[in-house]
Amino acid sequence: MTATMTDTPPPAAPKADTGGRSGRSVGRILTIIAGALVLVAVVRIITGANQLTSEGQVSAALGLAVPIGLAGLAGLWSERSGVVNIGLEGMMILGTFGAGWIGWQSNPWLGLLCGVGFGVLGGLVHAVATVTFGVDHIVSGVAVNLLALGITQYLAKLFFSEGEPAEAGGNPKQSPPVESLPHIDVPGLSDALQSVEKHHWFLLSDVAGILGGLVTDLSVVTLLAFLLFVGSWWLLWRTPFGLRLRSCGENPIAAESLGVNVYKYKYAAVAVSGGLAGLAGAFLALVTSHTYLEGQTGGRGYIGLAAMIFGNWRPGGLAMGAGLFGYSDALQLRNGGETVHALLLLLVVLVAGLAGWKLYRKAHWQAGICLMVAALVLVWYLFTDEVPSDFVGATPYVVTLLVLSLSAQRLRMPRADGMRYRKGQGK
């Protein structure tokens, strides 16, 4: 049953995004996924690039996708309430420092909580500036990023550069090592999937490799991230609280007329946003590198925003976008040049398919451009054996630009996202 704020809807309010059907049935989505799996399996067989769907590749992609996905989820909470959060990168930086600092002094669990807490503080700074004082959201977010970077650099020099921390391996740019958080495997299933993958059977081994990467050597924070995605979807789209929060991002004046405390919901959303971004930073410090490192976020806050936009401000699409970016980033770690070279053939097929779709829609000049790009990529594939390492390193950012450009026409952000709101302004 759909959650409602009141029995009478606002008479002049635009229709809110209820989060119901997204225009694609479950059957169509499953068909698209199955088609993508078959296409990747065909490319793997043709090119012999078994790393495309290997357990190691998928496991590495999952580890790299989690902080991006959590950053994107943080942006989703904030922007669904109408507050643009460019400061995600800074909140992640605060999370990495908090997790590394407290995690070294006590244990990684307290470090995880401290990373979340530091992120919440960054979110509250952004909320005070944008919600209470009406500062432009972009200006406030950039200021949070700069403040977080400067504060953590200063504190790292203060706490890690001398004395016991320095003796334990700390220096002005990193904390001493932190103990690892637990990792788990699914008993029996992981070994069985590895056995099937090693045969390199068409499609069956591909599915086994992908599933194996999702159930082998999982961090507890990865499981927590999965629960947070499911919980966020349920809370924002299936509860009265979520409906009220989303109404603040769609039409805050109408929401206020129905008795919603818009300020309170915006503050709550941005605080949760900061906590999720802090958790993403804590993941980098405690799971990825086991230490705080200056600059270890590497722009993942911005990539998380891109994943959120690619996902059309929805958790499901955001998760797919984060997975795509994580996969492209993982290519650098596992024989990237040859694997990216194999993906060029996949890109040829996809761009050619897009050209056919544009022809069907009678967009002839767009179809011509797509065919030209497909031809150039095909020539690149046929006359080379490996992609240069420099290009492999840029792959995540190229993917970010491509998916945003291809998905831009179907996006719809919350109507009041980024707009200044003042209590009683509709009277």
Short mmCIF file of C-alpha atoms in Angstrom, two decimals:
data_model
loop_
_atom_site.label_atom_id
_atom_site.label_comp_id
_atom_site.label_asym_id
_atom_site.label_seq_id
_atom_site.Cartn_x
_atom_site.Cartn_y
_atom_site.Cartn_z
CA MET A 1 0.00 0.00 0.00
CA THR A 2 1.42 3.37 -0.99
CA ALA A 3 2.40 5.63 1.89
CA THR A 4 0.57 8.98 2.14
CA MET A 5 1.23 12.13 4.16
CA THR A 6 -2.45 13.05 4.40
CA ASP A 7 -5.78 12.10 2.93
CA THR A 8 -5.97 15.24 0.78
CA PRO A 9 -3.23 15.88 -1.81
CA PRO A 10 -2.00 19.44 -2.42
CA PRO A 11 -4.24 21.01 -5.07
CA ALA A 12 -1.55 22.92 -6.97
CA ALA A 13 1.44 20.67 -6.43
CA PRO A 14 3.09 18.93 -9.35
CA LYS A 15 2.81 15.18 -9.38
CA ALA A 16 5.56 13.76 -7.17
CA ASP A 17 7.87 11.02 -8.21
CA THR A 18 6.37 8.16 -6.24
CA GLY A 19 9.08 5.69 -7.09
CA GLY A 20 6.66 3.22 -8.55
CA ARG A 21 7.13 1.80 -12.01
CA SER A 22 10.19 3.14 -13.76
CA GLY A 23 8.91 2.44 -17.25
CA ARG A 24 10.58 -0.95 -17.56
CA SER A 25 9.00 -4.16 -16.29
CA VAL A 26 11.00 -6.70 -14.31
CA GLY A 27 10.83 -9.02 -17.29
CA ARG A 28 12.37 -6.44 -19.61
CA ILE A 29 15.13 -5.67 -17.12
CA LEU A 30 15.94 -9.38 -16.76
CA THR A 31 15.95 -9.71 -20.55
CA ILE A 32 18.42 -6.83 -20.86
CA ILE A 33 20.67 -8.38 -18.20
CA ALA A 34 20.54 -11.78 -19.91
CA GLY A 35 21.34 -10.20 -23.27
CA ALA A 36 24.28 -8.34 -21.78
CA LEU A 37 25.63 -11.57 -20.26
CA VAL A 38 25.38 -13.39 -23.58
CA LEU A 39 27.11 -10.52 -25.39
CA VAL A 40 29.97 -10.41 -22.87
CA ALA A 41 30.32 -14.21 -23.05
CA VAL A 42 30.57 -14.05 -26.85
CA VAL A 43 33.24 -11.34 -26.64
CA ARG A 44 35.17 -13.43 -24.11
CA ILE A 45 35.11 -16.48 -26.36
CA ILE A 46 36.18 -14.48 -29.44
CA THR A 47 38.97 -12.55 -27.75
CA GLY A 48 40.08 -15.16 -25.20
CA ALA A 49 40.07 -12.48 -22.47
CA ASN A 50 38.93 -14.71 -19.62
CA GLN A 51 39.46 -11.89 -17.13
CA LEU A 52 36.30 -10.20 -18.41
CA THR A 53 34.06 -12.28 -16.15
CA SER A 54 36.56 -13.88 -13.78
CA GLU A 55 35.92 -14.10 -10.07
CA GLY A 56 38.96 -11.94 -9.34
CA GLN A 57 37.81 -9.21 -11.73
CA VAL A 58 34.29 -9.14 -10.29
CA SER A 59 35.56 -9.25 -6.70
CA ALA A 60 37.93 -6.34 -7.35
CA ALA A 61 35.14 -4.43 -9.11
CA LEU A 62 32.83 -4.96 -6.14
CA GLY A 63 35.45 -3.64 -3.72
CA LEU A 64 35.95 -0.55 -5.86
CA ALA A 65 32.21 -0.07 -6.45
CA VAL A 66 31.23 0.00 -2.75
CA PRO A 67 32.71 3.43 -1.86
CA ILE A 68 31.39 4.89 -5.13
CA GLY A 69 27.95 3.41 -4.46
CA LEU A 70 27.87 4.68 -0.88
CA ALA A 71 28.90 8.15 -2.05
CA GLY A 72 26.15 8.04 -4.67
CA LEU A 73 23.61 6.88 -2.08
CA ALA A 74 24.70 9.80 0.09
CA GLY A 75 24.01 12.16 -2.79
CA LEU A 76 20.64 10.51 -3.42
CA TRP A 77 19.46 11.14 0.17
CA SER A 78 20.51 14.77 0.02
CA GLU A 79 19.16 15.57 -3.43
CA ARG A 80 15.85 13.81 -2.85
CA SER A 81 15.31 16.39 -0.10
CA GLY A 82 16.25 19.21 -2.48
CA VAL A 83 19.85 19.86 -1.36
CA VAL A 84 22.63 19.41 -3.93
CA ASN A 85 25.64 17.87 -2.19
CA ILE A 86 28.83 18.60 -4.10
CA GLY A 87 30.62 18.26 -0.75
CA LEU A 88 30.55 14.44 -0.84
CA GLU A 89 34.27 14.31 -1.61
CA GLY A 90 35.08 16.36 1.48
CA MET A 91 32.80 14.25 3.68
CA MET A 92 34.54 11.13 2.39
CA ILE A 93 37.91 12.70 3.25
CA LEU A 94 36.66 13.35 6.79
CA GLY A 95 35.51 9.73 6.98
CA THR A 96 38.90 8.38 5.91
CA PHE A 97 40.69 10.45 8.54
CA GLY A 98 38.25 9.60 11.33
CA ALA A 99 38.41 5.89 10.55
CA GLY A 100 42.21 5.86 10.33
CA TRP A 101 42.72 7.94 13.47
CA ILE A 102 40.33 6.18 15.82
CA GLY A 103 40.80 2.79 14.15
CA TRP A 104 44.51 2.85 14.94
CA GLN A 105 44.00 4.06 18.52
CA SER A 106 41.27 1.56 19.40
CA ASN A 107 39.82 -0.97 16.93
CA PRO A 108 38.44 -0.89 13.37
CA TRP A 109 34.81 -1.07 14.51
CA LEU A 110 35.11 2.16 16.46
CA GLY A 111 37.06 3.56 13.52
CA LEU A 112 34.11 2.74 11.27
CA LEU A 113 31.71 4.55 13.60
CA CYS A 114 34.06 7.52 13.86
CA GLY A 115 34.31 7.71 10.07
CA VAL A 116 30.52 7.89 9.88
CA GLY A 117 30.45 10.51 12.64
CA PHE A 118 33.03 12.71 10.93
CA GLY A 119 30.96 12.50 7.74
CA VAL A 120 27.82 13.54 9.65
CA LEU A 121 29.68 16.61 10.94
CA GLY A 122 30.57 17.56 7.37
CA GLY A 123 26.96 17.04 6.33
CA LEU A 124 25.68 19.25 9.14
CA VAL A 125 28.07 22.04 8.10
CA HIS A 126 26.62 21.82 4.59
CA ALA A 127 23.06 21.76 5.97
CA VAL A 128 23.60 24.84 8.15
CA ALA A 129 25.02 26.76 5.20
CA THR A 130 22.40 25.76 2.63
CA VAL A 131 19.20 25.18 4.64
CA THR A 132 19.53 27.74 7.44
CA PHE A 133 21.51 30.52 5.74
CA GLY A 134 20.50 29.90 2.12
CA VAL A 135 24.03 29.72 0.74
CA ASP A 136 24.25 28.49 -2.84
CA HIS A 137 24.51 24.69 -2.70
CA ILE A 138 27.44 24.46 -5.10
CA VAL A 139 29.44 27.13 -3.27
CA SER A 140 28.80 25.44 0.08
CA GLY A 141 29.77 22.00 -1.27
CA VAL A 142 33.02 23.28 -2.73
CA ALA A 143 33.77 25.00 0.58
CA VAL A 144 33.18 21.75 2.48
CA ASN A 145 35.60 19.95 0.15
CA LEU A 146 38.31 22.56 0.69
CA LEU A 147 37.76 22.71 4.45
CA ALA A 148 37.85 18.94 4.81
CA LEU A 149 41.09 18.68 2.85
CA GLY A 150 42.78 21.45 4.84
CA ILE A 151 41.57 20.22 8.24
CA THR A 152 42.63 16.60 7.67
CA GLN A 153 46.05 17.65 6.38
CA TYR A 154 46.57 19.77 9.47
CA LEU A 155 45.35 17.06 11.87
CA ALA A 156 47.45 14.38 10.15
CA LYS A 157 50.58 16.46 10.68
CA LEU A 158 49.52 17.08 14.28
CA PHE A 159 48.67 13.49 15.24
CA PHE A 160 50.72 11.18 13.00
CA SER A 161 54.08 12.86 12.37
CA GLU A 162 55.86 12.27 15.67
CA GLY A 163 55.90 10.21 18.82
CA GLU A 164 54.20 6.82 19.04
CA PRO A 165 52.23 7.19 15.76
CA ALA A 166 55.46 7.91 13.85
CA GLU A 167 57.13 4.88 15.43
CA ALA A 168 54.14 2.73 14.39
CA GLY A 169 54.43 3.81 10.75
CA GLY A 170 52.58 7.12 10.67
CA ASN A 171 53.74 10.29 8.93
CA PRO A 172 52.18 13.64 7.92
CA LYS A 173 50.42 11.97 4.99
CA GLN A 174 49.18 8.71 6.52
CA SER A 175 48.13 7.06 9.75
CA PRO A 176 49.70 3.93 11.27
CA PRO A 177 48.20 0.66 9.95
CA VAL A 178 44.76 -0.33 11.20
CA GLU A 179 43.57 -3.87 11.92
CA SER A 180 41.42 -5.51 9.26
CA LEU A 181 37.65 -5.90 9.48
CA PRO A 182 36.29 -9.45 9.02
CA HIS A 183 35.77 -10.98 5.56
CA ILE A 184 33.42 -13.87 4.81
CA ASP A 185 32.85 -16.51 2.13
CA VAL A 186 29.68 -18.46 1.44
CA PRO A 187 30.65 -22.00 2.54
CA GLY A 188 30.64 -24.54 -0.30
CA LEU A 189 29.23 -22.19 -2.89
CA SER A 190 32.46 -20.26 -3.49
CA ASP A 191 34.47 -23.42 -4.23
CA ALA A 192 31.77 -24.85 -6.50
CA LEU A 193 31.57 -21.66 -8.55
CA GLN A 194 35.37 -21.50 -8.88
CA SER A 195 35.37 -25.06 -10.25
CA VAL A 196 32.78 -24.20 -12.92
CA GLU A 197 34.57 -20.98 -13.89
CA LYS A 198 37.88 -22.77 -14.52
CA HIS A 199 36.33 -24.81 -17.37
CA HIS A 200 35.71 -21.58 -19.38
CA TRP A 201 32.38 -22.87 -20.70
CA PHE A 202 30.30 -20.46 -22.75
CA LEU A 203 27.94 -18.41 -20.56
CA LEU A 204 27.88 -20.95 -17.72
CA SER A 205 31.45 -20.13 -16.64
CA ASP A 206 30.74 -16.43 -17.08
CA VAL A 207 27.76 -16.60 -14.73
CA ALA A 208 29.80 -18.69 -12.27
CA GLY A 209 32.65 -16.15 -12.33
CA ILE A 210 30.31 -13.24 -11.71
CA LEU A 211 28.44 -14.99 -8.89
CA GLY A 212 31.72 -16.20 -7.41
CA GLY A 213 33.04 -12.65 -7.22
CA LEU A 214 29.87 -11.62 -5.37
CA VAL A 215 30.09 -14.32 -2.66
CA THR A 216 33.85 -14.74 -2.13
CA ASP A 217 35.99 -12.80 0.36
CA LEU A 218 33.26 -10.26 1.15
CA SER A 219 33.94 -7.50 3.67
CA VAL A 220 31.29 -6.98 6.32
CA VAL A 221 31.12 -3.36 5.16
CA THR A 222 30.13 -4.60 1.69
CA LEU A 223 27.21 -6.50 3.24
CA LEU A 224 26.33 -3.39 5.24
CA ALA A 225 26.35 -1.34 2.05
CA PHE A 226 23.93 -3.81 0.43
CA LEU A 227 21.58 -3.53 3.41
CA LEU A 228 21.81 0.27 3.27
CA PHE A 229 20.77 0.27 -0.40
CA VAL A 230 17.76 -1.95 0.29
CA GLY A 231 16.88 -0.03 3.44
CA SER A 232 17.14 3.33 1.69
CA TRP A 233 14.84 2.15 -1.10
CA TRP A 234 12.26 0.91 1.40
CA LEU A 235 12.48 3.96 3.65
CA LEU A 236 12.35 6.58 0.88
CA TRP A 237 9.74 4.92 -1.35
CA ARG A 238 7.61 2.80 0.97
CA THR A 239 7.13 4.85 4.15
CA PRO A 240 5.40 8.13 5.09
CA PHE A 241 8.79 9.49 6.21
CA GLY A 242 10.24 8.89 2.76
CA LEU A 243 7.27 10.45 1.00
CA ARG A 244 7.55 13.58 3.14
CA LEU A 245 11.29 13.78 2.54
CA ARG A 246 10.91 13.41 -1.23
CA SER A 247 8.13 16.00 -1.23
CA CYS A 248 10.66 18.50 0.16
CA GLY A 249 12.74 17.95 -2.97
CA GLU A 250 9.76 18.12 -5.33
CA ASN A 251 7.64 20.96 -3.93
CA PRO A 252 8.65 22.22 -0.46
CA ILE A 253 5.96 24.90 -0.46
CA ALA A 254 3.21 22.31 -0.97
CA ALA A 255 4.84 20.05 1.63
CA GLU A 256 4.88 22.89 4.15
CA SER A 257 1.20 23.61 3.48
CA LEU A 258 0.47 20.02 4.57
CA GLY A 259 2.32 20.42 7.85
CA VAL A 260 5.71 18.99 6.88
CA ASN A 261 8.64 20.59 8.69
CA VAL A 262 10.76 21.07 5.59
CA TYR A 263 13.83 22.28 7.47
CA LYS A 264 13.82 19.21 9.72
CA TYR A 265 13.61 16.79 6.81
CA LYS A 266 16.33 18.59 4.87
CA TYR A 267 18.62 18.54 7.90
CA ALA A 268 17.95 14.84 8.46
CA ALA A 269 18.60 13.98 4.82
CA VAL A 270 21.87 15.94 4.60
CA ALA A 271 23.08 14.49 7.92
CA VAL A 272 22.36 10.96 6.64
CA SER A 273 24.09 11.93 3.41
CA GLY A 274 27.19 12.98 5.32
CA GLY A 275 27.15 9.75 7.34
CA LEU A 276 26.96 7.60 4.21
CA ALA A 277 29.79 9.57 2.59
CA GLY A 278 31.82 9.14 5.78
CA LEU A 279 31.15 5.40 5.65
CA ALA A 280 32.42 5.37 2.06
CA GLY A 281 35.62 7.06 3.24
CA ALA A 282 35.91 4.63 6.16
CA PHE A 283 35.67 1.74 3.69
CA LEU A 284 38.69 3.11 1.82
CA ALA A 285 40.69 3.51 5.04
CA LEU A 286 39.73 0.25 6.77
CA VAL A 287 39.03 -2.22 3.95
CA THR A 288 40.93 -1.05 0.88
CA SER A 289 44.23 0.21 2.33
CA HIS A 290 44.02 -0.46 6.12
CA THR A 291 45.30 3.04 6.79
CA TYR A 292 44.38 6.68 6.27
CA LEU A 293 46.22 8.13 3.26
CA GLU A 294 46.16 11.71 2.07
CA GLY A 295 44.26 11.91 -1.23
CA GLN A 296 43.00 8.31 -1.10
CA THR A 297 39.44 9.28 -2.07
CA GLY A 298 40.73 10.06 -5.58
CA GLY A 299 37.60 11.90 -6.72
CA ARG A 300 35.25 9.03 -5.84
CA GLY A 301 32.78 11.49 -4.34
CA TYR A 302 32.34 13.10 -7.75
CA ILE A 303 32.12 9.71 -9.48
CA GLY A 304 29.48 8.75 -6.92
CA LEU A 305 27.47 11.79 -7.96
CA ALA A 306 27.84 10.72 -11.58
CA ALA A 307 26.60 7.22 -10.67
CA MET A 308 23.61 8.75 -8.89
CA ILE A 309 22.72 10.84 -11.94
CA PHE A 310 23.20 7.83 -14.23
CA GLY A 311 20.80 5.93 -11.94
CA ASN A 312 18.18 8.70 -12.29
CA TRP A 313 18.21 9.44 -8.54
CA ARG A 314 17.11 5.87 -7.71
CA PRO A 315 18.97 3.23 -5.65
CA GLY A 316 18.71 0.46 -8.27
CA GLY A 317 20.09 2.51 -11.15
CA LEU A 318 22.71 3.99 -8.83
CA ALA A 319 23.90 0.49 -7.86
CA MET A 320 24.27 -0.46 -11.54
CA GLY A 321 26.17 2.75 -12.26
CA ALA A 322 28.52 2.20 -9.31
CA GLY A 323 29.11 -1.37 -10.47
CA LEU A 324 29.98 -0.16 -13.96
CA PHE A 325 32.45 2.43 -12.66
CA GLY A 326 33.94 -0.08 -10.22
CA TYR A 327 34.39 -2.62 -13.00
CA SER A 328 36.14 -0.13 -15.26
CA ASP A 329 38.39 0.93 -12.38
CA ALA A 330 39.27 -2.70 -11.58
CA LEU A 331 40.60 -3.19 -15.12
CA GLN A 332 43.77 -1.37 -14.08
CA LEU A 333 44.50 -4.02 -11.46
CA ARG A 334 44.09 -7.21 -13.48
CA ASN A 335 45.90 -7.31 -16.82
CA GLY A 336 44.08 -4.16 -17.84
CA GLY A 337 45.58 -3.56 -21.28
CA GLU A 338 44.42 -6.85 -22.77
CA THR A 339 41.02 -6.78 -21.05
CA VAL A 340 40.26 -3.21 -22.14
CA HIS A 341 41.32 -4.20 -25.66
CA ALA A 342 38.70 -6.97 -25.58
CA LEU A 343 36.12 -4.47 -24.39
CA LEU A 344 36.74 -2.41 -27.52
CA LEU A 345 34.97 -5.14 -29.50
CA LEU A 346 32.05 -4.97 -27.09
CA LEU A 347 32.00 -1.19 -27.53
CA VAL A 348 31.82 -1.63 -31.31
CA VAL A 349 28.72 -3.82 -30.97
CA LEU A 350 27.02 -1.45 -28.53
CA VAL A 351 27.69 1.69 -30.55
CA ALA A 352 26.57 -0.05 -33.75
CA GLY A 353 23.40 -1.11 -31.96
CA LEU A 354 22.87 2.47 -30.83
CA ALA A 355 23.30 3.60 -34.44
CA GLY A 356 20.59 1.17 -35.51
CA TRP A 357 18.28 2.51 -32.83
CA LYS A 358 18.91 6.10 -33.93
CA LEU A 359 18.13 5.12 -37.54
CA TYR A 360 14.88 3.56 -36.36
CA ARG A 361 14.05 6.83 -34.58
CA LYS A 362 14.98 8.73 -37.78
CA ALA A 363 17.84 10.58 -36.05
CA HIS A 364 20.06 10.20 -39.11
CA TRP A 365 22.92 12.51 -38.20
CA GLN A 366 23.24 10.94 -34.72
CA ALA A 367 23.21 7.49 -36.32
CA GLY A 368 25.95 8.57 -38.70
CA ILE A 369 28.13 9.77 -35.84
CA CYS A 370 27.60 6.47 -33.98
CA LEU A 371 28.55 4.45 -37.08
CA MET A 372 31.67 6.54 -37.56
CA VAL A 373 32.69 6.01 -33.92
CA ALA A 374 32.01 2.26 -34.22
CA ALA A 375 34.18 2.08 -37.34
CA LEU A 376 37.06 3.94 -35.69
CA VAL A 377 36.94 1.72 -32.60
CA LEU A 378 36.82 -1.38 -34.81
CA VAL A 379 39.94 -0.22 -36.67
CA TRP A 380 41.62 0.42 -33.32
CA TYR A 381 40.73 -3.11 -32.19
CA LEU A 382 41.86 -4.83 -35.39
CA PHE A 383 45.24 -3.11 -35.66
CA THR A 384 46.34 -3.32 -32.01
CA ASP A 385 46.86 -6.09 -29.49
CA GLU A 386 46.73 -4.11 -26.26
CA VAL A 387 45.49 -0.76 -24.99
CA PRO A 388 48.22 1.56 -23.60
CA SER A 389 48.43 1.63 -19.81
CA ASP A 390 47.82 5.38 -19.68
CA PHE A 391 44.45 4.93 -21.37
CA VAL A 392 43.60 2.03 -19.05
CA GLY A 393 44.12 4.35 -16.08
CA ALA A 394 41.73 6.88 -17.61
CA THR A 395 39.05 4.25 -18.33
CA PRO A 396 36.84 4.99 -15.25
CA TYR A 397 36.65 8.67 -16.16
CA VAL A 398 35.98 7.95 -19.84
CA VAL A 399 33.18 5.60 -18.79
CA THR A 400 31.78 8.33 -16.53
CA LEU A 401 31.58 10.78 -19.45
CA LEU A 402 30.13 8.20 -21.84
CA VAL A 403 27.34 6.94 -19.61
CA LEU A 404 26.30 10.43 -18.58
CA SER A 405 26.17 11.60 -22.19
CA LEU A 406 24.17 8.54 -23.28
CA SER A 407 21.72 8.68 -20.37
CA ALA A 408 21.22 12.45 -20.22
CA GLN A 409 18.00 12.43 -22.25
CA ARG A 410 16.07 10.18 -19.83
CA LEU A 411 17.00 11.87 -16.57
CA ARG A 412 14.65 13.75 -14.26
CA MET A 413 16.06 15.31 -11.13
CA PRO A 414 13.84 16.34 -8.19
CA ARG A 415 12.02 19.51 -9.24
CA ALA A 416 13.22 21.66 -6.33
CA ASP A 417 16.74 20.25 -6.22
CA GLY A 418 19.26 22.99 -5.50
CA MET A 419 16.65 25.72 -5.02
CA ARG A 420 16.72 28.04 -2.00
CA TYR A 421 13.78 27.57 0.33
CA ARG A 422 12.55 29.84 3.10
CA LYS A 423 9.89 28.87 5.61
CA GLY A 424 6.57 30.47 4.76
CA GLN A 425 7.66 31.71 1.34
CA GLY A 426 4.48 30.37 -0.26
CA LYS A 427 2.19 32.58 1.83
#
